[in-house]
mmCIF file of C-alpha atoms in Angstrom:
data_model
loop_
_atom_site.group_PDB
_atom_site.id
_atom_site.type_symbol
_atom_site.label_atom_id
_atom_site.label_comp_id
_atom_site.label_asym_id
_atom_site.label_seq_id
_atom_site.Cartn_x
_atom_site.Cartn_y
_atom_site.Cartn_z
ATOM 1 C CA UNK A 1 55.527 4.876 18.914
ATOM 2 C CA UNK A 2 53.363 5.010 15.848
ATOM 3 C CA UNK A 3 50.192 6.976 15.971
ATOM 4 C CA UNK A 4 47.268 5.877 13.863
ATOM 5 C CA UNK A 5 44.538 8.233 12.866
ATOM 6 C CA UNK A 6 40.971 6.965 13.208
ATOM 7 C CA UNK A 7 39.160 6.208 10.005
ATOM 8 C CA UNK A 8 36.959 9.023 8.911
ATOM 9 C CA UNK A 9 33.273 8.407 8.528
ATOM 10 C CA UNK A 10 32.062 8.728 4.952
ATOM 11 C CA UNK A 11 30.768 12.202 4.116
ATOM 12 C CA UNK A 12 27.082 12.756 4.637
ATOM 13 C CA UNK A 13 26.589 13.428 0.936
ATOM 14 C CA UNK A 14 28.364 10.139 0.160
ATOM 15 C CA UNK A 15 26.024 8.192 2.434
ATOM 16 C CA UNK A 16 22.950 9.725 0.831
ATOM 17 C CA UNK A 17 24.398 8.991 -2.620
ATOM 18 C CA UNK A 18 24.923 5.348 -1.637
ATOM 19 C CA UNK A 19 21.356 5.032 -0.340
ATOM 20 C CA UNK A 20 20.073 6.601 -3.535
ATOM 21 C CA UNK A 21 22.073 4.132 -5.631
ATOM 22 C CA UNK A 22 20.644 1.212 -3.687
ATOM 23 C CA UNK A 23 17.119 2.516 -4.166
ATOM 24 C CA UNK A 24 17.728 2.955 -7.898
ATOM 25 C CA UNK A 25 19.062 -0.601 -8.225
ATOM 26 C CA UNK A 26 16.088 -2.020 -6.340
ATOM 27 C CA UNK A 27 13.636 -0.096 -8.480
ATOM 28 C CA UNK A 28 15.412 -1.106 -11.672
ATOM 29 C CA UNK A 29 15.307 -4.756 -10.639
ATOM 30 C CA UNK A 30 11.563 -4.481 -9.999
ATOM 31 C CA UNK A 31 11.104 -2.806 -13.373
ATOM 32 C CA UNK A 32 12.992 -5.746 -14.875
ATOM 33 C CA UNK A 33 10.636 -8.220 -13.197
ATOM 34 C CA UNK A 34 7.653 -6.211 -14.418
ATOM 35 C CA UNK A 35 9.069 -6.162 -17.954
ATOM 36 C CA UNK A 36 9.508 -9.959 -17.892
ATOM 37 C CA UNK A 37 5.910 -10.385 -16.734
ATOM 38 C CA UNK A 38 4.679 -8.147 -19.548
ATOM 39 C CA UNK A 39 6.626 -10.238 -22.063
ATOM 40 C CA UNK A 40 5.167 -13.447 -20.589
ATOM 41 C CA UNK A 41 1.654 -12.015 -20.756
ATOM 42 C CA UNK A 42 2.214 -10.828 -24.305
ATOM 43 C CA UNK A 43 3.479 -14.231 -25.409
ATOM 44 C CA UNK A 44 0.847 -16.365 -23.689
ATOM 45 C CA UNK A 45 -2.214 -14.208 -24.342
ATOM 46 C CA UNK A 46 -1.176 -11.458 -26.775
ATOM 47 C CA UNK A 47 -4.643 -10.439 -27.924
ATOM 48 C CA UNK A 48 -6.145 -10.281 -24.453
ATOM 49 C CA UNK A 49 -3.201 -9.132 -22.320
ATOM 50 C CA UNK A 50 -2.010 -6.316 -24.568
ATOM 51 C CA UNK A 51 -5.507 -4.978 -25.208
ATOM 52 C CA UNK A 52 -6.004 -1.416 -23.997
ATOM 53 C CA UNK A 53 -9.036 -2.447 -21.955
ATOM 54 C CA UNK A 54 -6.987 -5.090 -20.097
ATOM 55 C CA UNK A 55 -4.136 -2.685 -19.349
ATOM 56 C CA UNK A 56 -6.698 -0.225 -17.995
ATOM 57 C CA UNK A 57 -8.147 -3.020 -15.858
ATOM 58 C CA UNK A 58 -4.715 -3.912 -14.426
ATOM 59 C CA UNK A 59 -4.040 -0.302 -13.462
ATOM 60 C CA UNK A 60 -7.520 0.082 -11.991
ATOM 61 C CA UNK A 61 -7.188 -3.027 -9.857
ATOM 62 C CA UNK A 62 -3.730 -1.912 -8.757
ATOM 63 C CA UNK A 63 -5.151 1.428 -7.663
ATOM 64 C CA UNK A 64 -7.177 0.039 -4.751
ATOM 65 C CA UNK A 65 -4.436 -2.049 -3.139
ATOM 66 C CA UNK A 66 -1.888 0.565 -4.190
ATOM 67 C CA UNK A 67 -3.479 3.273 -2.072
ATOM 68 C CA UNK A 68 -3.508 0.891 0.909
ATOM 69 C CA UNK A 69 0.164 0.072 0.285
ATOM 70 C CA UNK A 70 1.166 3.726 0.400
ATOM 71 C CA UNK A 71 -0.221 3.988 3.930
ATOM 72 C CA UNK A 72 1.315 0.637 4.879
ATOM 73 C CA UNK A 73 4.723 1.844 3.687
ATOM 74 C CA UNK A 74 4.667 4.695 6.189
ATOM 75 C CA UNK A 75 3.674 2.400 9.056
ATOM 76 C CA UNK A 76 6.362 -0.188 8.272
ATOM 77 C CA UNK A 77 8.985 2.532 7.801
ATOM 78 C CA UNK A 78 8.267 3.649 11.361
ATOM 79 C CA UNK A 79 8.895 0.119 12.638
ATOM 80 C CA UNK A 80 5.208 -0.755 12.999
ATOM 81 C CA UNK A 81 2.763 -3.035 11.206
ATOM 82 C CA UNK A 82 -0.931 -2.835 10.358
ATOM 83 C CA UNK A 83 -2.737 -6.138 9.929
ATOM 84 C CA UNK A 84 -6.158 -4.503 9.892
ATOM 85 C CA UNK A 85 -6.060 -2.628 6.568
ATOM 86 C CA UNK A 86 -8.129 -5.197 4.672
ATOM 87 C CA UNK A 87 -10.779 -5.328 7.388
ATOM 88 C CA UNK A 88 -10.892 -1.524 7.580
ATOM 89 C CA UNK A 89 -11.471 -1.371 3.816
ATOM 90 C CA UNK A 90 -14.333 -3.858 4.209
ATOM 91 C CA UNK A 91 -15.907 -1.986 7.109
ATOM 92 C CA UNK A 92 -15.593 1.389 5.376
ATOM 93 C CA UNK A 93 -17.067 0.029 2.145
ATOM 94 C CA UNK A 94 -20.146 -1.522 3.776
ATOM 95 C CA UNK A 95 -20.742 1.426 6.125
ATOM 96 C CA UNK A 96 -20.549 3.814 3.170
ATOM 97 C CA UNK A 97 -23.032 1.777 1.104
ATOM 98 C CA UNK A 98 -25.849 1.415 3.609
ATOM 99 C CA UNK A 99 -29.199 2.797 2.460
ATOM 100 C CA UNK A 100 -29.003 5.552 5.070
ATOM 101 C CA UNK A 101 -25.610 6.700 3.784
ATOM 102 C CA UNK A 102 -26.574 6.523 0.110
ATOM 103 C CA UNK A 103 -29.375 9.004 0.763
ATOM 104 C CA UNK A 104 -26.649 11.676 1.029
ATOM 105 C CA UNK A 105 -25.343 10.852 -2.431
ATOM 106 C CA UNK A 106 -21.748 11.009 -3.629
ATOM 107 C CA UNK A 107 -20.518 13.231 -0.792
ATOM 108 C CA UNK A 108 -22.134 11.046 1.848
ATOM 109 C CA UNK A 109 -20.497 7.861 0.557
ATOM 110 C CA UNK A 110 -17.067 9.463 0.204
ATOM 111 C CA UNK A 111 -17.225 11.164 3.599
ATOM 112 C CA UNK A 112 -18.368 7.995 5.372
ATOM 113 C CA UNK A 113 -15.667 5.827 3.802
ATOM 114 C CA UNK A 114 -12.926 8.281 4.769
ATOM 115 C CA UNK A 115 -14.365 8.905 8.242
ATOM 116 C CA UNK A 116 -14.590 5.190 9.043
ATOM 117 C CA UNK A 117 -11.017 4.700 7.850
ATOM 118 C CA UNK A 118 -9.780 7.581 9.983
ATOM 119 C CA UNK A 119 -11.767 6.346 12.980
ATOM 120 C CA UNK A 120 -10.229 2.877 12.794
ATOM 121 C CA UNK A 121 -6.789 4.381 12.284
ATOM 122 C CA UNK A 122 -7.319 6.560 15.343
ATOM 123 C CA UNK A 123 -8.172 3.530 17.476
ATOM 124 C CA UNK A 124 -5.096 1.674 16.227
ATOM 125 C CA UNK A 125 -2.900 4.698 16.845
ATOM 126 C CA UNK A 126 -4.163 5.282 20.366
ATOM 127 C CA UNK A 127 -3.724 1.619 21.312
ATOM 128 C CA UNK A 128 -0.194 1.464 19.918
ATOM 129 C CA UNK A 129 1.119 4.925 20.785
ATOM 130 C CA UNK A 130 -0.592 5.662 24.078
ATOM 131 C CA UNK A 131 -1.834 2.242 25.173
ATOM 132 C CA UNK A 132 1.568 0.627 24.827
ATOM 133 C CA UNK A 133 0.189 -2.313 22.867
ATOM 134 C CA UNK A 134 2.345 -4.181 20.378
ATOM 135 C CA UNK A 135 1.258 -3.119 16.842
ATOM 136 C CA UNK A 136 0.782 -6.750 15.821
ATOM 137 C CA UNK A 137 -1.710 -7.373 18.633
ATOM 138 C CA UNK A 138 -3.520 -4.029 18.402
ATOM 139 C CA UNK A 139 -4.099 -4.258 14.649
ATOM 140 C CA UNK A 140 -4.965 -7.948 14.861
ATOM 141 C CA UNK A 141 -7.722 -7.029 17.317
ATOM 142 C CA UNK A 142 -8.919 -4.331 14.916
ATOM 143 C CA UNK A 143 -8.906 -6.881 12.088
ATOM 144 C CA UNK A 144 -11.239 -9.180 13.994
ATOM 145 C CA UNK A 145 -13.484 -6.378 15.236
ATOM 146 C CA UNK A 146 -13.807 -4.616 11.888
ATOM 147 C CA UNK A 147 -14.578 -7.855 10.051
ATOM 148 C CA UNK A 148 -17.201 -8.757 12.623
ATOM 149 C CA UNK A 149 -18.827 -5.330 12.476
ATOM 150 C CA UNK A 150 -18.838 -5.392 8.666
ATOM 151 C CA UNK A 151 -20.597 -8.769 8.740
ATOM 152 C CA UNK A 152 -23.111 -7.472 11.260
ATOM 153 C CA UNK A 153 -23.926 -4.410 9.144
ATOM 154 C CA UNK A 154 -24.475 -6.403 5.954
ATOM 155 C CA UNK A 155 -25.890 -9.569 7.516
ATOM 156 C CA UNK A 156 -23.780 -11.359 4.912
ATOM 157 C CA UNK A 157 -25.553 -9.632 1.994
ATOM 158 C CA UNK A 158 -24.155 -7.501 -0.810
ATOM 159 C CA UNK A 159 -25.155 -3.824 -0.619
ATOM 160 C CA UNK A 160 -25.754 -2.460 -4.115
ATOM 161 C CA UNK A 161 -24.824 1.165 -4.850
ATOM 162 C CA UNK A 162 -27.621 3.129 -6.523
ATOM 163 C CA UNK A 163 -25.992 6.571 -6.645
ATOM 164 C CA UNK A 164 -25.390 7.374 -10.360
ATOM 165 C CA UNK A 165 -22.588 9.880 -9.735
ATOM 166 C CA UNK A 166 -20.560 7.180 -7.969
ATOM 167 C CA UNK A 167 -21.229 4.477 -10.536
ATOM 168 C CA UNK A 168 -20.405 6.824 -13.421
ATOM 169 C CA UNK A 169 -16.791 7.103 -12.244
ATOM 170 C CA UNK A 170 -16.250 3.494 -13.251
ATOM 171 C CA UNK A 171 -17.558 3.931 -16.798
ATOM 172 C CA UNK A 172 -15.315 4.557 -19.834
ATOM 173 C CA UNK A 173 -17.024 7.915 -20.385
ATOM 174 C CA UNK A 174 -15.364 9.171 -17.193
ATOM 175 C CA UNK A 175 -11.852 8.306 -18.375
ATOM 176 C CA UNK A 176 -9.451 11.213 -18.799
ATOM 177 C CA UNK A 177 -7.314 10.753 -21.923
ATOM 178 C CA UNK A 178 -7.975 7.025 -21.663
ATOM 179 C CA UNK A 179 -6.970 6.899 -17.984
ATOM 180 C CA UNK A 180 -9.588 5.701 -15.448
ATOM 181 C CA UNK A 181 -10.330 8.162 -12.618
ATOM 182 C CA UNK A 182 -9.312 5.548 -10.044
ATOM 183 C CA UNK A 183 -5.821 5.432 -11.553
ATOM 184 C CA UNK A 184 -5.587 9.226 -11.347
ATOM 185 C CA UNK A 185 -6.492 9.073 -7.659
ATOM 186 C CA UNK A 186 -3.850 6.388 -7.112
ATOM 187 C CA UNK A 187 -1.280 8.552 -8.899
ATOM 188 C CA UNK A 188 -2.207 11.561 -6.761
ATOM 189 C CA UNK A 189 -1.914 9.536 -3.540
ATOM 190 C CA UNK A 190 1.440 8.149 -4.694
ATOM 191 C CA UNK A 191 2.859 11.592 -5.449
ATOM 192 C CA UNK A 192 1.547 12.983 -2.165
ATOM 193 C CA UNK A 193 3.008 10.008 -0.281
ATOM 194 C CA UNK A 194 6.399 10.394 -1.964
ATOM 195 C CA UNK A 195 6.554 14.088 -1.166
ATOM 196 C CA UNK A 196 5.446 13.491 2.423
ATOM 197 C CA UNK A 197 8.063 10.795 3.025
ATOM 198 C CA UNK A 198 10.990 12.338 1.167
ATOM 199 C CA UNK A 199 10.490 16.089 1.300
ATOM 200 C CA UNK A 200 8.938 16.902 4.673
ATOM 201 C CA UNK A 201 9.836 16.912 8.345
ATOM 202 C CA UNK A 202 7.066 14.359 8.895
ATOM 203 C CA UNK A 203 8.843 11.909 6.605
ATOM 204 C CA UNK A 204 12.212 12.435 8.271
ATOM 205 C CA UNK A 205 10.625 11.896 11.680
ATOM 206 C CA UNK A 206 8.983 8.703 10.434
ATOM 207 C CA UNK A 207 12.336 7.319 9.285
ATOM 208 C CA UNK A 208 13.987 8.405 12.542
ATOM 209 C CA UNK A 209 11.342 6.690 14.674
ATOM 210 C CA UNK A 210 11.704 3.505 12.657
ATOM 211 C CA UNK A 211 15.494 3.566 12.821
ATOM 212 C CA UNK A 212 15.846 4.190 16.560
ATOM 213 C CA UNK A 213 12.830 5.311 18.617
ATOM 214 C CA UNK A 214 14.919 6.160 21.691
ATOM 215 C CA UNK A 215 17.346 8.279 19.705
ATOM 216 C CA UNK A 216 14.405 9.985 18.017
ATOM 217 C CA UNK A 217 12.894 10.756 21.434
ATOM 218 C CA UNK A 218 16.185 12.200 22.687
ATOM 219 C CA UNK A 219 16.343 14.332 19.541
ATOM 220 C CA UNK A 220 13.067 15.965 20.533
ATOM 221 C CA UNK A 221 10.620 13.964 18.414
ATOM 222 C CA UNK A 222 7.299 13.132 20.046
ATOM 223 C CA UNK A 223 7.418 9.429 19.150
ATOM 224 C CA UNK A 224 3.944 8.617 20.455
ATOM 225 C CA UNK A 225 2.294 11.443 18.524
ATOM 226 C CA UNK A 226 4.208 10.497 15.388
ATOM 227 C CA UNK A 227 2.975 6.909 15.615
ATOM 228 C CA UNK A 228 -0.579 8.103 16.157
ATOM 229 C CA UNK A 229 -0.387 10.222 13.000
ATOM 230 C CA UNK A 230 1.024 7.293 11.031
ATOM 231 C CA UNK A 231 -1.884 5.004 11.899
ATOM 232 C CA UNK A 232 -4.272 7.842 11.097
ATOM 233 C CA UNK A 233 -2.570 8.103 7.699
ATOM 234 C CA UNK A 234 -2.950 4.370 7.162
ATOM 235 C CA UNK A 235 -6.635 4.597 8.080
ATOM 236 C CA UNK A 236 -7.099 7.516 5.674
ATOM 237 C CA UNK A 237 -5.585 5.473 2.849
ATOM 238 C CA UNK A 238 -7.912 2.583 3.715
ATOM 239 C CA UNK A 239 -10.909 4.923 3.550
ATOM 240 C CA UNK A 240 -9.865 6.224 0.133
ATOM 241 C CA UNK A 241 -9.257 2.665 -1.073
ATOM 242 C CA UNK A 242 -12.708 1.645 0.173
ATOM 243 C CA UNK A 243 -14.318 4.390 -1.902
ATOM 244 C CA UNK A 244 -12.329 3.313 -4.974
ATOM 245 C CA UNK A 245 -13.455 -0.271 -4.398
ATOM 246 C CA UNK A 246 -17.071 0.882 -4.162
ATOM 247 C CA UNK A 247 -16.699 2.613 -7.529
ATOM 248 C CA UNK A 248 -14.999 -0.422 -9.041
ATOM 249 C CA UNK A 249 -17.448 -3.047 -7.749
ATOM 250 C CA UNK A 250 -20.585 -0.924 -7.508
ATOM 251 C CA UNK A 251 -21.337 -2.467 -4.147
ATOM 252 C CA UNK A 252 -20.170 -2.979 -0.578
ATOM 253 C CA UNK A 253 -19.445 -6.427 0.866
ATOM 254 C CA UNK A 254 -18.085 -7.674 4.167
ATOM 255 C CA UNK A 255 -15.572 -9.792 2.214
ATOM 256 C CA UNK A 256 -13.981 -6.748 0.563
ATOM 257 C CA UNK A 257 -10.287 -6.233 1.161
ATOM 258 C CA UNK A 258 -9.632 -9.904 1.863
ATOM 259 C CA UNK A 259 -5.860 -10.453 2.385
ATOM 260 C CA UNK A 260 -5.105 -6.838 1.468
ATOM 261 C CA UNK A 261 -2.864 -6.656 4.511
ATOM 262 C CA UNK A 262 -0.626 -9.441 3.215
ATOM 263 C CA UNK A 263 -0.471 -8.022 -0.318
ATOM 264 C CA UNK A 264 0.304 -4.540 0.962
ATOM 265 C CA UNK A 265 3.038 -5.749 3.313
ATOM 266 C CA UNK A 266 4.583 -7.956 0.631
ATOM 267 C CA UNK A 267 4.499 -5.167 -1.968
ATOM 268 C CA UNK A 268 6.187 -2.756 0.424
ATOM 269 C CA UNK A 269 8.844 -5.267 1.434
ATOM 270 C CA UNK A 270 9.849 -6.356 -2.071
ATOM 271 C CA UNK A 271 9.839 -2.672 -2.995
ATOM 272 C CA UNK A 272 12.638 -2.028 -0.535
ATOM 273 C CA UNK A 273 10.938 -0.972 2.685
ATOM 274 C CA UNK A 274 12.639 -2.536 5.705
ATOM 275 C CA UNK A 275 10.285 -4.634 7.836
ATOM 276 C CA UNK A 276 12.335 -3.613 10.873
ATOM 277 C CA UNK A 277 11.799 0.066 10.060
ATOM 278 C CA UNK A 278 14.124 2.949 9.294
ATOM 279 C CA UNK A 279 13.867 2.850 5.508
ATOM 280 C CA UNK A 280 10.910 3.172 3.165
ATOM 281 C CA UNK A 281 10.304 3.811 -0.500
ATOM 282 C CA UNK A 282 7.002 4.793 -2.070
ATOM 283 C CA UNK A 283 8.213 4.198 -5.631
ATOM 284 C CA UNK A 284 9.366 0.681 -4.776
ATOM 285 C CA UNK A 285 6.064 -0.098 -3.064
ATOM 286 C CA UNK A 286 4.086 1.035 -6.106
ATOM 287 C CA UNK A 287 6.255 -1.111 -8.386
ATOM 288 C CA UNK A 288 5.641 -4.043 -6.046
ATOM 289 C CA UNK A 289 1.889 -3.510 -6.358
ATOM 290 C CA UNK A 290 2.138 -3.431 -10.148
ATOM 291 C CA UNK A 291 4.131 -6.674 -10.140
ATOM 292 C CA UNK A 292 1.520 -8.428 -7.988
ATOM 293 C CA UNK A 293 -1.415 -7.133 -10.030
ATOM 294 C CA UNK A 294 0.213 -8.119 -13.309
ATOM 295 C CA UNK A 295 0.896 -11.620 -11.994
ATOM 296 C CA UNK A 296 -2.740 -12.018 -10.961
ATOM 297 C CA UNK A 297 -3.950 -10.765 -14.348
ATOM 298 C CA UNK A 298 -1.705 -13.153 -16.281
ATOM 299 C CA UNK A 299 -2.879 -16.103 -14.191
ATOM 300 C CA UNK A 300 -6.517 -15.159 -14.716
ATOM 301 C CA UNK A 301 -6.107 -14.830 -18.488
ATOM 302 C CA UNK A 302 -4.438 -18.250 -18.645
ATOM 303 C CA UNK A 303 -7.186 -19.856 -16.517
ATOM 304 C CA UNK A 304 -4.766 -21.229 -13.932
ATOM 305 C CA UNK A 305 -6.188 -22.799 -10.794
ATOM 306 C CA UNK A 306 -6.088 -20.723 -7.633
ATOM 307 C CA UNK A 307 -3.667 -23.079 -5.887
ATOM 308 C CA UNK A 308 -1.257 -22.877 -8.819
ATOM 309 C CA UNK A 309 -1.599 -19.100 -8.790
ATOM 310 C CA UNK A 310 -0.631 -18.871 -5.126
ATOM 311 C CA UNK A 311 2.362 -21.212 -5.490
ATOM 312 C CA UNK A 312 3.673 -19.392 -8.558
ATOM 313 C CA UNK A 313 3.052 -16.019 -6.950
ATOM 314 C CA UNK A 314 5.069 -16.999 -3.892
ATOM 315 C CA UNK A 315 7.922 -18.303 -6.052
ATOM 316 C CA UNK A 316 8.028 -15.086 -8.060
ATOM 317 C CA UNK A 317 8.086 -13.005 -4.865
ATOM 318 C CA UNK A 318 11.084 -14.979 -3.568
ATOM 319 C CA UNK A 319 12.846 -14.692 -6.938
ATOM 320 C CA UNK A 320 12.229 -10.946 -7.031
ATOM 321 C CA UNK A 321 13.647 -10.428 -3.539
ATOM 322 C CA UNK A 322 16.725 -12.567 -4.272
ATOM 323 C CA UNK A 323 17.296 -10.660 -7.492
ATOM 324 C CA UNK A 324 17.100 -7.363 -5.649
ATOM 325 C CA UNK A 325 19.552 -8.493 -2.967
ATOM 326 C CA UNK A 326 22.050 -9.612 -5.584
ATOM 327 C CA UNK A 327 21.786 -6.477 -7.685
ATOM 328 C CA UNK A 328 22.132 -4.263 -4.598
ATOM 329 C CA UNK A 329 25.217 -6.219 -3.458
ATOM 330 C CA UNK A 330 26.917 -5.810 -6.829
ATOM 331 C CA UNK A 331 25.686 -2.267 -7.321
ATOM 332 C CA UNK A 332 27.149 -0.763 -4.140
#
């Protein structure tokens, strides 16, 4: 009788090395897409696209949706979804720009934007974690409610910011070594998000919950509390993004953050975050945001119609994902 020995599982270090290689390949493929877009922009509109002011504008616009995407990455990594991020940004921006809030100056606007974001995130977290609601339904309800409340607060009117210290952050005089303050905030949020996801127990618990909630529960992780914290984190990012949008636009509108939820989800997914949960990457999500923002900028400079922009944007997203899948398959 011949005895066969069972195949040994790959060493733990080998598995982590493989995952790291896949992440590197995905990020490199996204960098390749971004490089192609930069070449296209440079060839079609060299004077405008490559101007320092335009590059600063691209990074500034990416900062707002980028902060939202960082929070979305955590939620998706845990196996959840948040369809309300755009509406939360709108609600936070209009609540923070009411006349009553502006009387408290810079601190009042910032505090209100963050507090509203956290409050909405708390409601989402309680409904999902402790109410047993499906994330899709809970956040869809928040989307409708937040949009309605934002419209009620503004009565459909634009609320102009009159606080100089807030408006000054958007002026070139506030740039640090040529970098807009909003971009510095985005960079800080990105670094903090990367450290939180990859270097802390919170990040490991997030990945565990997304990979297998029941196994995570049996391992001693409080799954419900973890999910609550994740939606709070998403709400916090929305509050920060709302403040950045206030600085960028100099006003608060109930239409702010329109379709942010779709852009944030798409950026996270093409960056390598699994929609089913269990794997997330902050670096990939940020690269996805930069790809989207660059596409939008190139279309605007070339005066393309909005319908053409959407069709081309969708095609590029599909091409980027297919490219990533092929490079990952050949790279592992």
